[in-house]
DNA sequence: ATGACGATTTACT
DNA sequence: GTAAATCGTCATA
């Protein structure tokens, strides 16, 4: 079997904007505790550029129990809990001590769809086994739910050789052509105010149906 | 000890 | 379109 190239430590040690752009079209792979492999192509990301970014958890050098993983080395998973019911999954980038990360907002699911559907349907009031593919991973909370990511995965090393159960596979050596990539303001950060609320730090594959609800234009 | 607040999603009028 | 759901974390007292 041919070894699929994984993103390495060096690949992750770049700035958030660069990584957010480069992750589009690459494959996120999650192996659950039961050995079930789930995967999807990353179709929407957001860059959180660090201490100067008012929308970023590490703004002003803030360092707490919740966000300390942002200060880890590039290639570390940062998973946090919000709104009392949802998790969000980020990939820490840059180097240790520089609290920068990329939020994974949406995937196009490609492997383990049954497991994802089971994970997602579990929380829906009307348990539907007919949940359409496009609703499996089209939003940051949905991504975590589908892949079974929680705070237990916070701090996991995605770049190490060992089977941490979470890594990114390089399915294209070149970045997506820019004509296929749309750029716009991040979602849900209005409270940060200008210029950060409106900064063009969200990246997505133009017109892709997997992008989070109502946000694929641009 | 207490109060306010989410990098969201779902359900409902 | 709007509003409810729901709770860990953090800042303030």
PDB file of N, CA, C and O (backbone and C1' of nucleotides) in Angstrom, chain A residues 81-85, chain B residues 4-6, chain C residues 6-9:
ATOM      1  N   UNK A  81     -15.113  24.170  23.858  1.00  0.00           N
ATOM      2  CA  UNK A  81     -16.553  23.977  24.040  1.00  0.00           C
ATOM      3  C   UNK A  81     -17.207  25.347  24.119  1.00  0.00           C
ATOM      4  O   UNK A  81     -16.702  26.253  24.778  1.00  0.00           O
ATOM      5  N   UNK A  82     -18.325  25.525  23.424  1.00  0.00           N
ATOM      6  CA  UNK A  82     -18.957  26.845  23.458  1.00  0.00           C
ATOM      7  C   UNK A  82     -20.474  26.742  23.375  1.00  0.00           C
ATOM      8  O   UNK A  82     -21.020  25.710  22.983  1.00  0.00           O
ATOM      9  N   UNK A  83     -21.146  27.799  23.727  1.00  0.00           N
ATOM     10  CA  UNK A  83     -22.605  27.878  23.711  1.00  0.00           C
ATOM     11  C   UNK A  83     -23.257  26.775  24.535  1.00  0.00           C
ATOM     12  O   UNK A  83     -24.414  26.444  24.307  1.00  0.00           O
ATOM     13  N   UNK A  84     -22.505  26.206  25.468  1.00  0.00           N
ATOM     14  CA  UNK A  84     -23.070  25.192  26.330  1.00  0.00           C
ATOM     15  C   UNK A  84     -23.402  23.882  25.662  1.00  0.00           C
ATOM     16  O   UNK A  84     -23.959  22.993  26.291  1.00  0.00           O
ATOM     17  N   UNK A  85     -23.053  23.764  24.369  1.00  0.00           N
ATOM     18  CA  UNK A  85     -23.437  22.523  23.690  1.00  0.00           C
ATOM     19  C   UNK A  85     -22.633  22.154  22.455  1.00  0.00           C
ATOM     20  O   UNK A  85     -22.851  21.097  21.890  1.00  0.00           O
TER      21      UNK A  85
ATOM     22  P    DA B   4     -25.735  39.444  34.633  1.00  0.00           P
ATOM     23  O5'  DA B   4     -24.690  39.514  33.431  1.00  0.00           O
ATOM     24  C5'  DA B   4     -23.357  39.956  33.670  1.00  0.00           C
ATOM     25  C4'  DA B   4     -22.494  39.522  32.512  1.00  0.00           C
ATOM     26  C3'  DA B   4     -23.250  39.381  31.190  1.00  0.00           C
ATOM     27  O3'  DA B   4     -22.447  39.923  30.167  1.00  0.00           O
ATOM     28  C1'  DA B   4     -22.254  37.304  31.754  1.00  0.00           C
ATOM     29  P    DC B   5     -22.996  39.985  28.645  1.00  0.00           P
ATOM     30  O5'  DC B   5     -22.112  38.842  27.989  1.00  0.00           O
ATOM     31  C5'  DC B   5     -20.722  38.801  28.245  1.00  0.00           C
ATOM     32  C4'  DC B   5     -20.147  37.550  27.615  1.00  0.00           C
ATOM     33  C3'  DC B   5     -20.739  37.208  26.241  1.00  0.00           C
ATOM     34  O3'  DC B   5     -19.687  36.825  25.374  1.00  0.00           O
ATOM     35  C1'  DC B   5     -20.891  35.350  27.655  1.00  0.00           C
ATOM     36  P    DG B   6     -19.540  37.438  23.844  1.00  0.00           P
ATOM     37  O5'  DG B   6     -20.675  36.565  23.073  1.00  0.00           O
ATOM     38  C5'  DG B   6     -20.348  35.602  22.091  1.00  0.00           C
ATOM     39  C4'  DG B   6     -19.284  34.667  22.570  1.00  0.00           C
ATOM     40  C3'  DG B   6     -19.082  33.435  21.720  1.00  0.00           C
ATOM     41  O3'  DG B   6     -17.797  32.889  21.960  1.00  0.00           O
ATOM     42  C1'  DG B   6     -20.076  32.793  23.736  1.00  0.00           C
TER      43       DG B   6
ATOM     44  P    DT C   6     -31.716  22.132  26.649  1.00  0.00           P
ATOM     45  O5'  DT C   6     -30.255  22.568  27.059  1.00  0.00           O
ATOM     46  C5'  DT C   6     -29.183  22.327  26.170  1.00  0.00           C
ATOM     47  C4'  DT C   6     -27.908  22.863  26.775  1.00  0.00           C
ATOM     48  C3'  DT C   6     -27.878  22.781  28.312  1.00  0.00           C
ATOM     49  O3'  DT C   6     -26.598  22.356  28.728  1.00  0.00           O
ATOM     50  C1'  DT C   6     -27.489  24.976  27.622  1.00  0.00           C
ATOM     51  P    DC C   7     -26.585  21.583  30.178  1.00  0.00           P
ATOM     52  O5'  DC C   7     -25.125  22.012  30.630  1.00  0.00           O
ATOM     53  C5'  DC C   7     -24.024  21.822  29.743  1.00  0.00           C
ATOM     54  C4'  DC C   7     -22.939  22.814  30.087  1.00  0.00           C
ATOM     55  C3'  DC C   7     -22.755  23.043  31.594  1.00  0.00           C
ATOM     56  O3'  DC C   7     -21.365  23.212  31.854  1.00  0.00           O
ATOM     57  C1'  DC C   7     -23.076  25.073  30.544  1.00  0.00           C
ATOM     58  P    DG C   8     -20.581  22.063  32.619  1.00  0.00           P
ATOM     59  O5'  DG C   8     -19.069  22.353  32.194  1.00  0.00           O
ATOM     60  C5'  DG C   8     -18.709  22.240  30.833  1.00  0.00           C
ATOM     61  C4'  DG C   8     -17.712  23.304  30.458  1.00  0.00           C
ATOM     62  C3'  DG C   8     -16.641  23.575  31.505  1.00  0.00           C
ATOM     63  O3'  DG C   8     -15.433  23.843  30.810  1.00  0.00           O
ATOM     64  C1'  DG C   8     -17.913  25.556  31.153  1.00  0.00           C
ATOM     65  P    DT C   9     -14.087  24.021  31.590  1.00  0.00           P
ATOM     66  O5'  DT C   9     -13.880  25.594  31.547  1.00  0.00           O
ATOM     67  C5'  DT C   9     -13.972  26.241  30.281  1.00  0.00           C
ATOM     68  C4'  DT C   9     -13.950  27.739  30.451  1.00  0.00           C
ATOM     69  C3'  DT C   9     -12.917  28.243  31.467  1.00  0.00           C
ATOM     70  O3'  DT C   9     -12.072  29.154  30.784  1.00  0.00           O
ATOM     71  C1'  DT C   9     -15.024  29.288  31.794  1.00  0.00           C
TER      72       DT C   9
END
